[in-house]
Amino acid sequence: VDEFGIRCGNLANRAAALSGGTLALTGLSDTSLQGDRAIVTLLKDMGGHIEKKDGRLLAEKSSLHGITMDAENVPDLVPAFAALAAATLRNVALIRALEHASERQRAISRDLMQEAFRREGNLIGNGRAMRHLRQEIAAVAATDLAVLITGETGTGKELVARTVHAQSSRSEQALVQINCAALPESVAESELFGHHKGAFTGAVTERAGKFELAHGGTLFLDEIGELPLSLQAKLLRALQQGEIQRVGADEIIRVDVRLIAATNRDLLREVEAGRFRSDLYHRLHVYPIAVPPLREHREDLPVLAGYFLDMARHKLGIERIDLHPLTFPALAAYDWPGNVRELEHLLLRASLKA
């Protein structure tokens, strides 16, 4: 309050000097005069006589010894301005607290995303196929192009999607994932685009969809080949126009989302069979990345085995786990239909039994 009063006093002194020694606040009614009186009262360094005349507060500067006012004006001035100043200070404190909390949440979010990325692991292997995969990721990650990741089950398509996001300019924003194969058709639209309160039975509150949650970041649609045809047209509109519409709402919502999709199906065959929209396929197929099956980079088996054994050691609380030398020829002779995931689970079971 004191700081505010000093500032107002300085301004009042300037105004009084410019106006020949009189500060006039015009356009005052009886109902609005109280708040203006409160301001004038705290101009302690302005000096002079203040009075109301014809809807005007006149402050005539005569000395620097204080302000002389009629007794009837004094009682309610200080409490009114004190309440106003206190409310202002509370608002400033609240804004600062919100800014601090927001920054803290951003820091926590960054840490959680980094920890999630570390927990998922990195792309393991130095064979030719894996080097080519890293080059493909590096080429597209810095752009906002849609990425379609293809590959057999267990090859690590989700890890590739996380790596693309981590190397992109959106890495500090959210990576929102949704498994299209696990979406019942009845709620798939609500999951993707959200819904308005009362849009359907059970919609007791408003809900934001995955597109809104991923605004500014990346949306990862896993198993995109399982998405119902009825929903593919709406997904296409969202990708083309950057607009979505909640179920049961008329409002159009603009979203800025980088899309990554993954599938273990041959989408071109799905298009030919009429199970996948051709226009959506071409929209997704901007930059395809094929994840190689494990049988095509067997030279990475020792490195992968060592990585998974180290994970198993931590999970099981074992100091050391070693592979017998005869193990590697056996691993190399197997076709690994379940790919890297099958290798991970096999070594975890073997470690537990050992």
XYZ file of C-alpha atoms in Angstrom, residues 31-340:
310
model
C -21.767 6.667 -5.939
C -18.336 6.524 -7.557
C -16.807 9.252 -5.445
C -15.976 6.983 -2.516
C -13.502 4.849 -4.479
C -11.834 7.938 -5.939
C -11.609 9.533 -2.511
C -9.817 6.403 -1.298
C -7.130 6.886 -3.927
C -6.715 10.572 -3.231
C -6.511 9.988 0.529
C -3.323 7.938 0.225
C -1.471 10.515 -1.840
C 0.417 11.526 1.280
C 3.128 13.462 -0.422
C 0.861 15.475 -2.690
C -0.124 18.132 -0.162
C -2.840 20.733 -0.477
C -6.575 20.947 0.052
C -9.028 18.471 -1.475
C -12.713 19.129 -1.845
C -15.687 18.112 -3.932
C -17.234 20.753 -6.150
C -19.759 20.180 -8.937
C -18.884 16.493 -9.310
C -15.151 17.232 -9.199
C -12.494 16.391 -6.674
C -10.176 19.391 -6.488
C -6.688 18.893 -5.037
C -4.862 22.190 -4.778
C -1.197 21.843 -3.951
C -0.128 24.319 -1.251
C 2.414 22.471 0.858
C 4.025 19.072 1.487
C 2.679 18.665 5.014
C -0.294 16.439 4.248
C -3.863 16.559 3.050
C -6.748 18.422 4.609
C -10.178 16.902 4.053
C -13.643 17.270 5.487
C -14.173 14.956 8.448
C -17.185 13.288 6.837
C -15.026 11.989 3.964
C -12.292 10.386 6.067
C -13.744 7.296 7.889
C -14.462 5.036 4.895
C -11.524 6.002 2.657
C -8.624 4.093 4.148
C -10.522 0.805 4.692
C -11.830 0.899 1.113
C -8.440 1.467 -0.432
C -6.770 -0.987 1.958
C -9.223 -3.681 0.840
C -8.531 -2.848 -2.798
C -4.769 -2.954 -2.256
C -4.987 -6.215 -0.309
C -7.014 -7.819 -3.110
C -4.445 -6.634 -5.649
C -1.581 -8.079 -3.622
C -3.440 -11.369 -3.237
C -3.976 -11.528 -6.995
C -0.305 -10.829 -7.660
C 0.702 -13.530 -5.184
C -1.752 -15.966 -6.771
C -0.457 -15.252 -10.275
C 3.118 -15.813 -9.128
C 2.126 -19.045 -7.381
C 0.362 -20.266 -10.512
C 3.373 -19.407 -12.667
C 5.635 -21.285 -10.254
C 3.301 -24.280 -10.178
C 3.078 -24.283 -13.970
C 6.852 -24.242 -14.338
C 7.135 -27.001 -11.739
C 4.599 -29.134 -13.590
C 6.469 -28.596 -16.862
C 9.688 -29.690 -15.177
C 7.995 -32.762 -13.714
C 6.498 -33.574 -17.096
C 9.915 -33.330 -18.768
C 11.452 -35.581 -16.122
C 8.657 -38.134 -16.430
C 8.967 -38.256 -20.211
C 12.710 -38.665 -19.991
C 12.325 -41.386 -17.370
C 9.698 -43.148 -19.478
C 12.017 -43.032 -22.454
C 14.887 -44.450 -20.391
C 12.612 -47.157 -19.007
C 11.518 -48.194 -22.469
C 15.176 -48.483 -23.454
C 16.989 -47.509 -26.594
C 17.259 -49.025 -30.013
C 19.724 -51.844 -29.412
C 21.956 -53.214 -32.147
C 24.663 -52.086 -34.512
C 23.917 -54.313 -37.488
C 23.248 -52.938 -40.924
C 19.450 -53.107 -40.548
C 19.492 -51.212 -37.259
C 21.861 -48.568 -38.570
C 19.509 -47.992 -41.499
C 16.553 -47.753 -39.081
C 18.319 -45.065 -37.040
C 19.069 -43.108 -40.205
C 15.397 -43.203 -41.205
C 14.339 -41.983 -37.767
C 16.882 -39.155 -37.777
C 15.740 -38.043 -41.240
C 12.077 -37.600 -40.311
C 12.134 -36.841 -36.578
C 12.906 -33.122 -36.949
C 9.925 -32.600 -39.268
C 6.193 -32.634 -38.564
C 5.485 -35.219 -41.253
C 3.136 -38.084 -40.463
C 5.024 -41.333 -39.878
C 3.674 -44.825 -40.539
C 5.637 -47.523 -38.709
C 5.211 -51.046 -40.047
C 6.595 -54.333 -38.820
C 5.765 -57.692 -37.350
C 4.522 -58.153 -33.807
C 7.266 -57.732 -31.234
C 9.749 -55.845 -33.425
C 9.640 -52.665 -31.307
C 7.322 -50.347 -33.239
C 6.327 -48.490 -30.067
C 9.981 -47.897 -29.205
C 10.553 -46.487 -32.700
C 7.605 -44.119 -32.195
C 9.030 -42.941 -28.857
C 12.431 -42.418 -30.450
C 10.922 -40.305 -33.243
C 9.126 -38.181 -30.663
C 12.234 -37.870 -28.449
C 14.306 -36.580 -31.373
C 11.654 -34.128 -32.582
C 11.117 -30.470 -31.728
C 8.040 -31.576 -29.751
C 10.032 -33.771 -27.367
C 9.179 -31.599 -24.337
C 5.467 -31.851 -25.101
C 3.190 -34.813 -24.525
C 3.368 -38.114 -26.361
C -0.187 -39.454 -26.166
C -0.663 -43.091 -27.109
C -3.830 -44.986 -27.920
C -4.198 -48.617 -28.945
C -6.827 -48.754 -31.668
C -7.175 -52.530 -31.306
C -8.340 -52.115 -27.705
C -10.978 -49.480 -28.551
C -14.609 -50.637 -28.587
C -16.312 -49.080 -31.600
C -18.983 -47.557 -29.368
C -16.497 -45.352 -27.506
C -13.729 -44.980 -30.096
C -14.914 -41.552 -31.314
C -15.173 -40.223 -27.764
C -11.680 -41.485 -26.931
C -10.165 -39.750 -29.941
C -12.146 -36.505 -30.053
C -13.772 -36.185 -26.626
C -17.449 -35.646 -25.854
C -19.863 -33.023 -24.588
C -21.785 -33.461 -21.354
C -24.979 -35.392 -22.073
C -23.846 -36.481 -25.548
C -24.750 -40.093 -24.748
C -25.737 -42.259 -21.812
C -23.023 -42.072 -19.195
C -21.515 -38.799 -20.454
C -22.050 -36.991 -17.155
C -19.138 -34.585 -17.641
C -17.237 -32.993 -20.493
C -14.174 -34.901 -21.580
C -11.220 -34.001 -23.769
C -10.140 -36.582 -26.314
C -6.663 -37.792 -27.175
C -6.285 -35.173 -29.913
C -6.800 -32.341 -27.447
C -4.481 -33.940 -24.900
C -1.774 -34.231 -27.564
C -2.116 -30.581 -28.694
C 1.379 -29.244 -29.326
C 2.853 -32.730 -29.031
C 2.601 -36.129 -30.691
C -0.301 -38.548 -31.014
C 0.690 -42.203 -31.451
C -2.036 -44.443 -32.895
C -0.919 -48.016 -32.375
C -2.540 -50.776 -34.432
C -4.104 -48.223 -36.771
C -5.280 -51.040 -39.037
C -7.870 -52.015 -36.408
C -9.633 -48.634 -36.513
C -13.295 -48.965 -37.577
C -14.167 -47.680 -41.047
C -16.830 -45.406 -39.574
C -14.154 -43.513 -37.662
C -11.523 -43.351 -40.391
C -13.269 -40.485 -42.223
C -13.316 -38.336 -39.069
C -9.676 -39.125 -38.429
C -8.876 -38.066 -41.987
C -10.607 -34.706 -41.461
C -8.659 -34.105 -38.269
C -5.383 -34.804 -40.047
C -6.164 -32.721 -43.136
C -7.718 -29.663 -41.509
C -6.324 -29.782 -37.989
C -9.870 -29.585 -36.633
C -11.870 -31.860 -34.363
C -15.376 -31.818 -32.953
C -16.352 -33.375 -29.658
C -19.220 -35.852 -29.709
C -22.448 -33.954 -29.082
C -20.887 -30.506 -29.520
C -21.086 -27.951 -32.341
C -17.843 -26.173 -31.520
C -14.862 -26.735 -33.814
C -11.565 -27.132 -31.947
C -8.235 -26.430 -33.622
C -5.446 -28.863 -32.743
C -1.757 -28.933 -33.557
C -0.714 -32.588 -33.477
C 2.101 -34.587 -35.034
C 0.755 -38.051 -35.911
C 2.633 -41.332 -35.713
C 0.792 -44.540 -36.566
C 1.893 -48.159 -36.356
C 0.506 -51.425 -37.661
C 1.502 -55.046 -38.192
C -0.905 -55.328 -41.108
C -0.293 -54.735 -44.779
C -2.463 -51.628 -45.109
C -2.276 -51.645 -48.903
C -3.922 -55.054 -48.943
C -6.446 -53.790 -46.420
C -7.269 -50.952 -48.821
C -7.700 -53.398 -51.706
C -9.982 -55.518 -49.532
C -12.105 -52.475 -48.635
C -11.255 -52.594 -44.941
C -9.180 -49.403 -44.904
C -9.786 -46.071 -46.608
C -7.454 -45.321 -49.490
C -7.317 -41.565 -48.766
C -6.439 -42.183 -45.110
C -3.753 -44.665 -46.123
C -2.051 -42.095 -48.347
C -2.379 -39.455 -45.636
C -0.592 -41.721 -43.164
C 1.928 -43.076 -45.655
C 3.840 -39.781 -45.898
C 6.998 -41.246 -44.411
C 6.918 -45.014 -43.857
C 9.422 -46.693 -41.546
C 9.748 -50.480 -41.691
C 11.089 -52.087 -38.507
C 13.117 -55.190 -39.417
C 12.255 -58.560 -37.843
C 14.885 -60.082 -35.580
C 15.775 -62.804 -38.082
C 17.041 -60.064 -40.436
C 19.589 -58.738 -37.942
C 20.777 -61.856 -36.118
C 24.202 -60.261 -35.693
C 22.624 -58.135 -32.936
C 21.589 -61.175 -30.868
C 24.595 -61.043 -28.487
C 24.062 -57.346 -27.761
C 20.320 -57.795 -27.304
C 20.822 -60.837 -25.104
C 23.263 -58.954 -22.883
C 20.842 -56.029 -22.577
C 17.878 -58.242 -21.621
C 19.970 -60.283 -19.174
C 21.002 -57.067 -17.444
C 17.335 -56.099 -17.160
C 16.514 -59.542 -15.783
C 19.340 -59.238 -13.252
C 17.839 -56.028 -11.880
C 14.297 -57.400 -11.840
C 15.280 -60.635 -10.061
C 17.883 -59.129 -7.745
C 20.721 -61.306 -9.050
C 24.310 -60.100 -9.015
C 25.423 -61.825 -12.198
C 23.903 -63.800 -15.083
C 26.027 -65.350 -17.806
C 25.143 -67.160 -21.021
C 26.796 -70.466 -21.841
C 28.936 -70.240 -25.021
C 26.759 -72.852 -26.739
C 23.722 -70.591 -26.257
C 24.552 -68.173 -29.073
C 24.518 -70.757 -31.912
C 21.154 -71.959 -30.642
C 19.765 -68.413 -30.552
C 21.073 -67.718 -34.053
C 19.487 -70.882 -35.466
C 15.991 -69.918 -34.309
C 13.635 -67.858 -36.534
C 12.095 -65.778 -33.713
C 8.492 -65.392 -34.917
C 7.842 -63.234 -31.848
C 10.922 -61.151 -32.612
C 12.644 -59.053 -29.927
